[in-house]
XYZ file of C-alpha atoms in Angstrom:
705
model
C 41.738 -86.745 123.280
C 43.269 -87.150 126.711
C 41.086 -87.513 129.868
C 42.087 -83.996 131.181
C 40.889 -82.222 127.854
C 37.773 -84.411 128.033
C 36.938 -83.694 131.445
C 37.513 -79.753 131.021
C 35.705 -79.766 127.700
C 32.909 -81.342 129.928
C 33.037 -79.058 132.551
C 33.438 -76.301 129.930
C 30.337 -77.313 127.830
C 28.428 -78.110 131.497
C 29.210 -74.461 132.133
C 27.933 -72.895 129.144
C 25.084 -74.849 129.331
C 24.358 -74.015 132.479
C 25.079 -70.220 131.788
C 22.954 -70.345 128.968
C 19.893 -71.950 130.683
C 20.465 -69.216 133.479
C 20.699 -66.587 131.423
C 17.879 -67.433 129.177
C 15.416 -67.806 132.183
C 16.965 -64.585 134.017
C 16.723 -62.075 130.669
C 13.677 -63.692 129.794
C 12.214 -62.324 133.542
C 14.230 -59.312 133.501
C 12.808 -58.628 129.774
C 9.169 -59.561 131.329
C 9.493 -57.270 134.110
C 10.875 -54.229 132.161
C 8.398 -54.653 129.361
C 5.661 -54.489 131.571
C 6.840 -51.537 133.447
C 7.521 -49.964 130.787
C 4.296 -50.665 128.890
C 2.560 -48.952 132.210
C 4.654 -46.090 132.036
C 3.871 -45.307 128.810
C 0.162 -46.059 129.027
C 0.365 -44.235 132.386
C 1.530 -40.826 130.113
C -0.772 -41.736 127.212
C -3.407 -41.513 130.144
C -2.404 -38.496 131.255
C -2.370 -37.163 127.588
C -6.137 -38.092 127.258
C -6.831 -36.390 130.633
C -5.187 -33.446 129.259
C -7.435 -33.635 126.067
C -10.195 -34.471 127.932
C -9.763 -31.028 129.942
C -9.290 -28.980 127.005
C -12.820 -30.547 126.594
C -14.166 -29.492 129.561
C -12.635 -25.993 129.052
C -14.499 -25.739 126.194
C -18.071 -27.094 127.719
C -17.521 -24.801 130.169
C -17.138 -21.702 127.569
C -19.840 -22.672 125.729
C -21.797 -23.404 128.585
C -21.979 -19.754 129.619
C -22.565 -18.461 126.625
C -25.360 -19.839 126.132
C -26.925 -18.732 128.930
C -26.495 -15.183 128.183
C -29.265 -13.489 127.611
C -27.497 -11.680 124.770
C -27.209 -14.942 122.978
C -30.654 -15.622 123.766
C -32.229 -12.465 121.992
C -29.412 -12.555 119.109
C -30.627 -16.290 118.741
C -34.586 -14.727 118.332
C -34.042 -11.453 117.041
C -31.185 -11.447 115.649
C -29.289 -8.560 117.275
C -26.561 -6.650 115.643
C -25.354 -5.226 118.774
C -24.329 -8.873 120.268
C -22.300 -9.633 116.746
C -20.457 -6.144 117.122
C -19.723 -6.614 120.739
C -19.235 -10.182 120.763
C -18.286 -12.129 117.709
C -14.813 -10.930 117.068
C -11.126 -12.146 117.008
C -10.409 -10.669 120.177
C -13.654 -12.461 122.335
C -12.803 -15.648 120.348
C -9.075 -15.766 120.652
C -9.351 -15.048 124.676
C -11.937 -18.101 125.271
C -9.338 -20.368 122.628
C -12.188 -20.919 120.679
C -11.368 -21.469 116.975
C -15.039 -21.980 115.893
C -18.365 -20.206 116.852
C -21.643 -21.616 115.268
C -25.432 -20.640 116.321
C -28.159 -23.152 114.704
C -31.829 -21.924 115.496
C -34.614 -24.163 117.277
C -35.168 -25.673 113.223
C -31.426 -26.558 112.557
C -30.846 -23.874 110.349
C -27.589 -21.560 110.560
C -27.911 -18.663 112.271
C -24.206 -17.375 112.551
C -20.734 -19.161 111.806
C -17.602 -18.234 111.992
C -13.824 -19.210 112.217
C -10.912 -18.323 113.442
C -7.717 -17.061 111.356
C -4.815 -16.653 113.729
C -2.850 -15.674 110.911
C -4.856 -12.578 109.641
C -6.189 -12.230 112.972
C -10.246 -12.078 111.767
C -12.692 -14.151 111.571
C -14.217 -16.163 108.452
C -17.440 -17.259 107.763
C -17.400 -21.217 107.772
C -17.494 -23.436 105.270
C -20.989 -24.656 104.474
C -19.581 -28.442 104.536
C -18.289 -27.742 107.900
C -21.785 -26.397 108.987
C -23.926 -29.159 107.536
C -21.672 -31.874 108.721
C -21.608 -29.919 112.593
C -25.785 -30.240 111.524
C -26.229 -33.203 111.094
C -24.148 -34.401 114.245
C -26.117 -35.094 117.798
C -24.609 -31.510 118.741
C -27.129 -30.054 116.901
C -30.017 -32.989 115.851
C -30.494 -33.756 119.728
C -28.875 -31.390 121.775
C -28.699 -31.637 125.581
C -31.806 -31.037 127.555
C -31.910 -28.206 130.163
C -28.658 -26.725 129.046
C -26.737 -30.151 129.513
C -23.762 -29.547 127.137
C -22.773 -32.107 124.664
C -19.153 -32.585 123.301
C -17.312 -34.358 120.978
C -15.038 -34.653 117.941
C -15.214 -34.034 114.331
C -12.616 -34.353 111.688
C -13.872 -32.275 108.479
C -11.608 -31.424 105.071
C -8.107 -32.299 107.237
C -8.530 -30.593 109.929
C -9.203 -32.300 113.619
C -12.188 -30.152 115.670
C -13.037 -30.634 119.492
C -16.414 -29.291 119.611
C -18.790 -28.480 122.333
C -22.519 -27.577 122.181
C -25.280 -26.481 124.605
C -28.910 -25.257 124.012
C -29.142 -21.440 124.118
C -31.476 -20.609 127.266
C -32.024 -17.435 129.027
C -29.804 -16.928 132.217
C -32.524 -18.074 134.478
C -32.742 -21.175 132.045
C -36.138 -20.054 130.769
C -36.969 -21.579 127.607
C -38.398 -22.458 125.226
C -34.574 -22.776 123.266
C -33.722 -20.804 120.528
C -31.462 -22.859 118.939
C -27.584 -24.465 119.670
C -24.902 -22.663 120.368
C -21.807 -24.937 119.042
C -17.890 -23.775 119.780
C -14.992 -25.754 118.607
C -10.844 -25.988 119.093
C -8.804 -27.264 115.985
C -6.430 -30.169 116.884
C -3.490 -28.406 114.733
C 0.154 -28.259 115.007
C 0.035 -25.331 117.062
C -2.779 -26.212 119.613
C -0.807 -29.968 119.882
C 2.710 -28.173 120.333
C 1.270 -25.867 123.031
C -0.260 -29.240 124.506
C 3.109 -30.714 124.685
C 4.851 -27.789 126.428
C 2.176 -28.014 128.977
C 2.528 -31.905 129.899
C 6.095 -32.108 128.745
C 5.906 -34.963 126.545
C 5.952 -35.201 122.841
C 2.072 -35.382 121.574
C 0.691 -36.278 118.033
C -2.751 -36.708 116.380
C -3.043 -39.112 113.403
C -5.895 -38.946 111.656
C -7.594 -41.874 110.651
C -9.805 -40.769 108.140
C -7.479 -39.255 106.055
C -6.996 -41.025 102.306
C -3.749 -42.650 102.066
C -3.327 -43.588 105.500
C -0.254 -45.427 106.676
C -0.991 -49.509 106.866
C 1.528 -48.780 110.184
C -1.735 -46.870 111.925
C -4.438 -48.771 110.519
C -2.681 -51.916 112.448
C -2.354 -50.205 115.677
C -5.728 -48.783 115.615
C -7.450 -51.987 114.808
C -5.234 -53.887 117.662
C -6.764 -51.030 119.902
C -10.048 -51.801 118.878
C -9.808 -55.582 119.517
C -8.023 -55.458 122.882
C -9.294 -52.046 124.420
C -5.978 -51.209 125.454
C -3.811 -48.964 124.650
C -0.806 -49.455 122.175
C 2.380 -49.435 122.982
C 5.069 -49.361 120.009
C 8.791 -48.861 120.432
C 10.517 -46.893 117.874
C 13.897 -48.580 118.415
C 16.145 -48.335 121.090
C 15.900 -45.147 122.289
C 12.254 -44.068 121.879
C 8.818 -45.616 122.594
C 5.086 -44.489 121.514
C 1.999 -44.667 123.460
C -1.411 -44.604 121.080
C -4.946 -43.916 122.324
C -7.909 -44.254 120.010
C -10.395 -41.397 120.221
C -13.618 -41.680 118.308
C -15.608 -39.349 116.601
C -19.324 -37.898 117.210
C -20.672 -40.461 114.855
C -19.022 -43.644 117.185
C -16.279 -44.233 114.162
C -12.098 -44.350 115.277
C -11.435 -40.783 114.554
C -7.875 -40.287 115.598
C -4.400 -41.611 117.258
C -3.489 -39.849 120.200
C 0.045 -40.533 120.613
C 2.863 -39.994 122.981
C 6.518 -40.631 122.295
C 8.985 -40.587 125.282
C 12.594 -41.684 125.861
C 13.049 -45.606 126.425
C 14.450 -44.770 130.138
C 13.551 -48.236 131.654
C 14.730 -50.065 128.449
C 17.989 -48.455 128.963
C 17.706 -49.393 132.656
C 16.805 -53.173 131.328
C 20.123 -53.365 128.853
C 22.325 -52.252 131.940
C 20.666 -54.732 134.573
C 21.325 -57.375 132.043
C 25.078 -56.731 131.242
C 25.592 -56.768 135.054
C 23.564 -60.220 134.967
C 25.704 -61.506 132.374
C 28.760 -60.337 134.071
C 27.432 -61.688 137.341
C 26.670 -65.618 135.732
C 30.306 -65.849 134.184
C 32.001 -64.392 137.074
C 30.246 -67.266 139.163
C 30.729 -69.517 136.574
C 34.070 -69.252 136.170
C 34.720 -69.493 139.981
C 32.499 -72.716 140.149
C 34.525 -74.213 136.728
C 37.969 -73.851 137.730
C 36.847 -75.151 141.634
C 35.247 -78.321 139.907
C 38.281 -78.489 137.815
C 41.055 -78.176 140.561
C 38.718 -80.739 142.581
C 38.557 -83.336 139.500
C 42.325 -83.077 138.823
C 43.446 -83.906 142.484
C 40.701 -86.411 143.159
C 40.160 -88.275 139.745
C 42.534 -87.360 136.752
C 46.002 -87.179 138.862
C 44.898 -90.915 140.376
C 43.751 -91.962 136.540
C 46.917 -90.631 135.244
C 49.218 -92.418 137.550
C 47.023 -95.579 137.059
C 47.685 -94.845 133.172
C 51.144 -95.075 134.110
C 51.686 -98.313 135.800
C 49.225 -99.992 132.975
C 51.866 -98.898 130.693
C 54.636 -100.074 132.583
C 53.150 -103.341 132.973
C 52.916 -103.829 129.219
C 56.559 -103.249 128.655
C 57.167 -106.093 131.774
C 57.791 -109.151 130.086
C 58.148 -110.981 133.189
C 54.643 -110.450 133.755
C 54.938 -110.052 137.798
C 54.109 -106.382 137.959
C 50.704 -104.940 139.708
C 49.182 -101.464 140.407
C 48.449 -99.433 143.453
C 46.347 -96.447 144.047
C 45.781 -95.059 147.507
C 42.053 -94.649 148.579
C 38.739 -96.504 149.052
C 36.970 -95.488 146.103
C 36.189 -96.802 142.738
C 39.508 -95.676 140.956
C 40.953 -97.857 143.854
C 38.463 -100.817 143.122
C 39.644 -100.237 139.733
C 43.370 -101.277 140.585
C 42.482 -103.790 142.581
C 40.136 -105.259 139.744
C 42.963 -104.827 137.420
C 45.465 -106.735 140.043
C 42.693 -109.566 139.754
C 42.426 -109.627 136.032
C 46.302 -109.735 136.114
C 46.327 -112.763 138.223
C 43.525 -114.675 136.211
C 45.699 -113.525 132.928
C 48.657 -115.219 134.291
C 46.540 -118.075 135.487
C 45.446 -118.525 131.923
C 48.256 -117.861 130.052
C 50.054 -120.981 131.669
C 46.822 -123.444 131.037
C 46.912 -121.512 127.630
C 50.852 -122.729 127.370
C 50.062 -126.390 128.574
C 47.160 -126.426 126.041
C 49.070 -125.135 123.225
C 51.628 -127.781 123.983
C 49.228 -130.949 124.398
C 47.382 -129.980 121.487
C 50.046 -128.860 119.406
C 48.344 -125.895 118.315
C 49.200 -122.479 117.761
C 47.515 -119.533 116.541
C 48.634 -116.879 114.064
C 47.355 -113.242 112.510
C 48.132 -111.456 109.265
C 47.259 -108.295 108.221
C 46.619 -107.319 105.086
C 47.791 -103.638 104.469
C 50.904 -103.683 106.143
C 51.775 -107.519 105.880
C 53.136 -107.752 109.112
C 52.549 -111.350 110.803
C 52.098 -113.064 114.197
C 52.921 -116.410 115.296
C 52.406 -117.943 118.634
C 55.513 -118.260 120.340
C 54.277 -121.594 121.952
C 53.865 -123.039 118.601
C 57.407 -122.047 117.526
C 58.737 -123.457 120.629
C 57.217 -127.226 119.467
C 59.335 -126.618 116.043
C 62.576 -125.856 118.627
C 62.621 -122.136 117.164
C 62.831 -118.628 119.081
C 60.025 -116.151 118.351
C 62.600 -112.885 119.028
C 64.761 -114.235 116.309
C 61.801 -114.998 113.575
C 61.014 -111.394 111.651
C 57.388 -110.867 112.114
C 56.776 -111.239 108.148
C 54.880 -114.159 106.445
C 57.714 -114.908 104.296
C 60.219 -115.195 107.394
C 57.933 -118.393 108.140
C 57.617 -119.582 104.711
C 61.643 -119.898 104.640
C 60.735 -122.967 107.292
C 57.924 -124.572 105.130
C 59.811 -127.238 103.607
C 60.936 -126.764 99.854
C 58.825 -128.823 98.081
C 55.728 -127.391 99.415
C 56.789 -123.532 99.986
C 55.531 -122.090 96.391
C 52.495 -124.164 96.285
C 51.775 -122.660 100.120
C 52.698 -119.372 99.044
C 50.457 -119.103 95.750
C 47.393 -120.543 97.894
C 48.095 -117.865 100.540
C 48.186 -115.281 97.931
C 45.362 -116.340 96.331
C 43.144 -116.746 99.610
C 44.508 -112.980 101.011
C 43.301 -111.553 97.184
C 40.402 -113.244 96.857
C 36.717 -112.974 98.757
C 36.370 -116.358 100.246
C 36.569 -116.296 103.869
C 37.968 -119.655 105.277
C 41.024 -121.304 104.173
C 42.138 -125.056 105.089
C 45.734 -126.566 104.125
C 48.626 -129.003 105.319
C 52.243 -128.159 104.633
C 55.421 -129.621 106.219
C 57.513 -127.673 107.743
C 61.289 -128.275 108.766
C 61.726 -128.012 112.243
C 65.306 -126.997 113.863
C 66.604 -130.685 114.313
C 66.006 -131.104 110.804
C 62.876 -133.149 111.425
C 59.673 -132.664 109.275
C 56.712 -131.462 110.427
C 53.272 -132.179 109.135
C 50.931 -128.885 109.864
C 47.184 -128.141 109.239
C 46.411 -124.408 108.549
C 43.447 -123.060 108.975
C 42.223 -119.235 108.231
C 39.528 -116.866 108.465
C 39.316 -113.579 106.767
C 37.790 -110.422 109.181
C 35.969 -107.864 107.374
C 35.572 -104.511 108.315
C 31.790 -103.093 108.009
C 32.316 -102.597 103.668
C 33.173 -106.007 103.662
C 36.959 -105.341 102.685
C 38.932 -108.162 104.462
C 41.293 -106.124 106.856
C 43.088 -109.216 108.392
C 43.280 -112.883 108.689
C 43.589 -115.071 111.637
C 43.776 -118.940 112.175
C 45.515 -121.722 113.450
C 48.322 -124.287 113.136
C 47.861 -127.527 114.135
C 50.893 -130.215 114.175
C 49.132 -133.075 112.643
C 52.492 -135.196 111.966
C 51.282 -138.246 114.507
C 47.903 -138.095 112.721
C 49.870 -138.161 109.267
C 52.171 -141.156 110.465
C 48.893 -142.779 111.818
C 46.579 -141.997 108.372
C 49.870 -143.653 106.640
C 50.159 -146.930 108.776
C 45.947 -147.357 108.308
C 46.411 -146.548 104.435
C 49.350 -149.075 104.734
C 47.204 -151.678 106.388
C 44.255 -150.782 104.444
C 46.345 -151.456 101.358
C 47.455 -154.888 102.650
C 44.404 -156.047 103.641
C 42.804 -155.081 100.559
C 45.432 -156.891 98.821
C 45.086 -160.053 101.015
C 41.765 -159.484 100.182
C 42.308 -159.876 96.236
C 45.052 -162.771 96.538
C 41.976 -164.749 98.485
C 39.574 -163.737 96.054
C 42.344 -164.788 93.498
C 42.548 -168.310 95.203
C 38.955 -168.534 95.527
C 38.282 -168.131 92.100
C 40.863 -170.494 90.954
C 39.434 -173.568 93.222
C 35.860 -172.314 91.827
C 37.271 -172.079 88.075
C 40.041 -175.720 88.637
C 37.783 -177.641 91.273
C 34.136 -177.100 91.548
C 33.745 -175.782 88.022
C 35.548 -179.133 86.691
C 33.696 -181.421 88.903
C 29.996 -180.054 88.073
C 31.160 -180.625 84.165
C 32.211 -183.729 84.969
C 28.278 -184.688 86.912
C 26.961 -183.146 84.091
C 28.768 -185.531 81.460
C 28.231 -187.797 83.554
C 24.126 -187.370 83.895
C 24.482 -186.562 79.969
C 25.882 -190.652 79.291
C 24.138 -192.193 82.252
C 21.569 -193.917 79.830
C 23.945 -194.851 77.102
C 23.920 -198.317 76.273
C 20.446 -198.946 78.396
C 17.086 -199.784 77.868
C 15.100 -196.301 77.327
C 13.699 -195.694 80.638
C 10.329 -194.053 81.251
C 9.476 -190.652 80.107
C 9.482 -189.401 83.648
C 12.704 -190.656 84.386
C 14.250 -189.190 81.447
C 12.396 -185.701 82.121
C 13.810 -185.919 85.584
C 17.791 -186.649 84.415
C 16.870 -183.791 82.271
C 15.821 -181.090 84.443
C 19.309 -182.190 86.807
C 21.204 -181.896 83.667
C 19.860 -178.308 83.082
C 20.118 -177.336 86.873
C 24.046 -178.577 86.821
C 24.182 -176.231 83.734
C 23.013 -173.299 85.947
C 25.327 -173.992 88.755
C 28.285 -174.194 86.129
C 27.565 -171.170 84.624
C 27.288 -169.432 88.242
C 30.220 -170.702 89.568
C 31.825 -169.205 86.664
C 30.392 -166.139 87.052
C 31.246 -165.910 90.462
C 35.020 -166.987 89.799
C 34.992 -164.114 87.298
C 33.864 -161.673 89.305
C 36.209 -162.553 92.068
C 39.069 -161.968 89.725
C 37.932 -160.921 86.157
C 41.224 -162.524 83.952
C 40.156 -159.399 81.501
C 42.140 -157.376 84.050
C 44.949 -159.360 84.244
C 45.521 -160.754 80.788
C 43.707 -157.723 78.957
C 43.973 -154.808 81.019
C 42.071 -152.079 82.787
C 40.269 -150.941 79.585
C 39.310 -153.897 78.305
C 37.948 -155.247 82.185
C 35.889 -152.320 82.537
C 34.603 -152.370 79.004
C 33.726 -156.265 79.767
C 32.093 -155.115 83.201
C 29.782 -152.735 81.658
C 28.528 -154.924 78.758
C 27.763 -157.650 81.540
C 26.177 -155.195 83.625
C 24.258 -153.757 80.633
C 23.029 -157.251 79.639
C 21.881 -158.341 83.580
C 20.371 -155.262 84.823
C 18.580 -154.716 81.306
C 19.912 -150.680 81.176
C 21.745 -148.625 78.483
C 25.792 -148.621 79.370
C 28.155 -146.969 77.461
C 31.925 -146.718 77.902
C 34.308 -144.687 76.922
C 38.475 -144.131 77.368
C 40.759 -141.677 76.656
C 44.119 -141.060 76.888
C 45.140 -144.672 77.761
C 47.204 -145.477 74.661
C 50.565 -146.939 75.670
C 49.698 -146.261 79.557
C 50.243 -149.408 81.703
C 48.167 -149.124 84.825
C 49.476 -150.999 87.614
C 48.085 -154.073 88.443
C 47.060 -152.643 91.946
C 45.617 -149.320 90.749
C 43.921 -151.439 87.854
C 41.834 -153.889 90.820
C 41.190 -151.209 92.784
C 39.407 -148.710 90.351
C 37.956 -152.040 88.658
C 36.263 -152.343 92.068
C 35.168 -148.862 92.371
C 33.331 -148.964 89.329
C 32.044 -152.140 90.018
C 30.907 -150.940 93.328
C 29.517 -147.747 91.494
C 27.260 -149.369 89.452
C 26.068 -151.824 91.696
C 24.682 -149.312 93.460
C 22.919 -147.387 90.336
C 21.773 -151.388 89.887
C 20.091 -151.149 93.675
C 18.730 -147.157 94.180
C 18.867 -145.308 91.378
C 15.978 -146.546 88.984
C 18.269 -145.389 86.114
C 17.494 -146.238 82.393
C 21.340 -145.088 81.101
C 24.470 -145.038 82.785
C 27.757 -143.400 81.089
C 31.308 -144.726 82.587
C 33.958 -142.963 81.517
C 37.955 -143.150 82.218
C 40.799 -140.805 81.260
C 44.289 -140.355 81.733
C 45.361 -137.212 82.793
C 49.212 -137.156 83.679
C 49.609 -138.611 86.835
C 46.277 -139.058 87.595
C 43.611 -141.463 85.922
C 40.094 -140.094 86.514
C 36.962 -142.705 86.685
C 33.250 -140.945 86.408
C 30.132 -143.014 86.408
C 27.025 -140.823 85.532
C 23.318 -141.900 85.692
C 20.103 -140.204 84.935
C 18.275 -142.083 88.182
C 16.165 -140.354 90.530
C 19.064 -138.968 92.469
C 19.093 -138.130 96.294
C 20.964 -135.228 98.930
C 24.100 -136.072 99.590
C 24.641 -135.574 102.817
C 21.791 -137.551 104.051
C 22.710 -140.233 101.861
C 25.955 -140.377 103.517
C 24.507 -139.985 106.873
C 21.956 -142.954 106.435
C 24.874 -145.440 104.709
C 26.686 -144.487 108.047
C 23.407 -145.379 110.225
C 22.502 -149.118 107.969
C 25.927 -149.617 108.034
C 26.352 -150.336 104.527
C 29.820 -149.840 103.703
C 30.024 -149.554 99.653
C 30.849 -146.190 99.584
C 33.197 -146.192 102.532
C 35.339 -148.664 100.677
C 35.439 -147.237 97.499
C 36.727 -143.903 99.242
C 39.564 -146.542 101.170
C 40.338 -147.673 97.603
C 40.970 -144.267 95.778
C 42.841 -143.078 99.075
C 45.385 -145.610 98.988
C 47.076 -144.069 95.868
C 46.039 -140.660 97.087
C 43.090 -139.745 95.318
C 39.756 -138.249 95.986
C 36.378 -139.508 95.326
C 33.720 -137.184 94.507
C 29.853 -137.845 94.556
C 27.573 -134.614 93.207
C 23.606 -135.362 93.356
C 20.278 -133.535 93.657
C 16.977 -135.116 94.144
C 15.682 -135.866 90.368
C 19.100 -134.986 88.616
C 20.693 -138.577 88.594
C 24.212 -138.733 90.409
C 27.667 -138.317 89.373
C 30.686 -140.594 91.169
C 33.983 -139.187 89.973
C 37.380 -141.045 91.569
C 40.738 -139.691 90.663
C 43.872 -141.836 91.909
C 47.439 -141.256 90.838
C 49.125 -143.948 89.265
C 52.735 -144.767 88.431
C 53.044 -144.098 84.668
C 55.295 -146.425 82.336
C 55.043 -145.376 78.519
C 55.825 -147.722 75.975
C 56.449 -144.631 73.296
C 58.972 -142.583 74.905
C 58.547 -140.044 72.321
C 55.295 -138.818 74.142
C 57.051 -135.632 75.693
C 54.769 -134.444 79.169
C 54.043 -131.319 77.141
C 52.089 -132.938 74.567
C 49.469 -133.935 76.985
């Protein structure tokens, strides 16, 4: 993704985030404010509806109080005057005062008169026994007001909601005693509710909370009002909203829910304000985003783009003399200056790197596994007088300059390494320079792996070690000459010891043995001393002969390497009191050159000496195997073993040259010396040397080996 797209995306995301936050805050505040206003409006209307209902109750109370103070009512309660019934208790009279129920109880609480209005037939009907008994059980009759005070309340019977008012029956002068209680009531039926709705211009409703099968919704609303003590406000969709007030009956139980339904005018206003708020925020946000984008483009993006183009041009500049420039005095200009400083430092480091590679004759390389692309350091190619531009970036182009005798070997080694799981590679190869000279190259490589552990590319170095190889060859030749001179000197000393010293000692021994011949018997003391001297000469003769054999074993020269090693093992077993077995294989008909034989013999001799001095072993096995074109000597003991790295380090500190001498002797013939040991597991010494094979049986083909 480009920087411009990234900047545009960041600005868009920032604007979107700010818009979301501002919209959430403003929307929440607006919603809360309008919800409060809407609730207050609904509560005000439900309160107004309650006041209207209360006004109906007050009107009913006034009517009851008026009728209860009539002298006619008082006489009827006392004397049961029939004229009172004919003149006052009729449909016309009760309709005039909007009364749907009239009950008169005597002082004992017994029903004297009970009538209900049937508006459809415009007549009065006797009141039901259930209704009269239920009214008699309320405080309207059981505990009437004193001194003419009116008591009112609500009663539900048979699914009908009644507004009731009661007053003690007294004379017009409020004289007593009371002769009973007058109760009047109005139904809260659909017609009366419709009339109240028209009166207050609201849609009222009444829900009987004591009816069977009440909807759980109204039960939850009543419970909520009972807990909070406030009116309930319940939205009924987006068009209307309802307010509920809880009214209790004369027994104090929840009686009805008085509801008010009204259009959601405030909610509609909220939606309009919310839409305007969104449009306002979008307009401000778009203006802000465009202004910010223009500012970022002018102050940052255009300058960064210019710097990017200059840097891209620098990558194409092979001369390495280009520099960047960005006007201004800010971070981008500082970045341009820093890039110029890095370029200068890079030029300087590149020059030093070129001098270092020329001086050390080292170059880096890189091989990509998937594509096969190959990179070689141009400075290293210059050491071989090749031009990097003329060489294809492929491994085969590099292998084409490898010496023909090494090419396939190197190709197979690299193929096996790049396909395997080994991280490091070390190898040597010869390469032909442009002038035809041969250079020895030491190649080191390491695999670079991805997060899954799979090798993706290989990097390493090429080092020209031709001079080192020449020095090693000179050292090898010098070492060989020294060892050869050593063996010649040892042979001369051995001959002198055998031909001169041993002969002289033998003559002295014979002289001692014949010293007393023809003379009188000497004393026992003289004879014992002469016998001891003769024994001393015998031991000296044996020591001289053993020393002469050790310096130049005649078996090696006259009988060959196998017999010489067998004799060495027998002598070692006898002298060290240790079991030694020797086995040779594949050397029938093989003539081992004398210089190879003597050096391999010395390696075995030194290995056995080390076993005797350090191993504490009980048994040693010596194996000599011919595996064309190599001779392999293995010396294995069952001794205490040792840590090889620590042992070699300790031998170097103590200046013990046994192992170093063995390695030098093997190295004279292009061989290797390996030592394998662990504490408690014995030790194994393996020497491999290349010999010049001369077969006496020409019918043995190489394929037979």
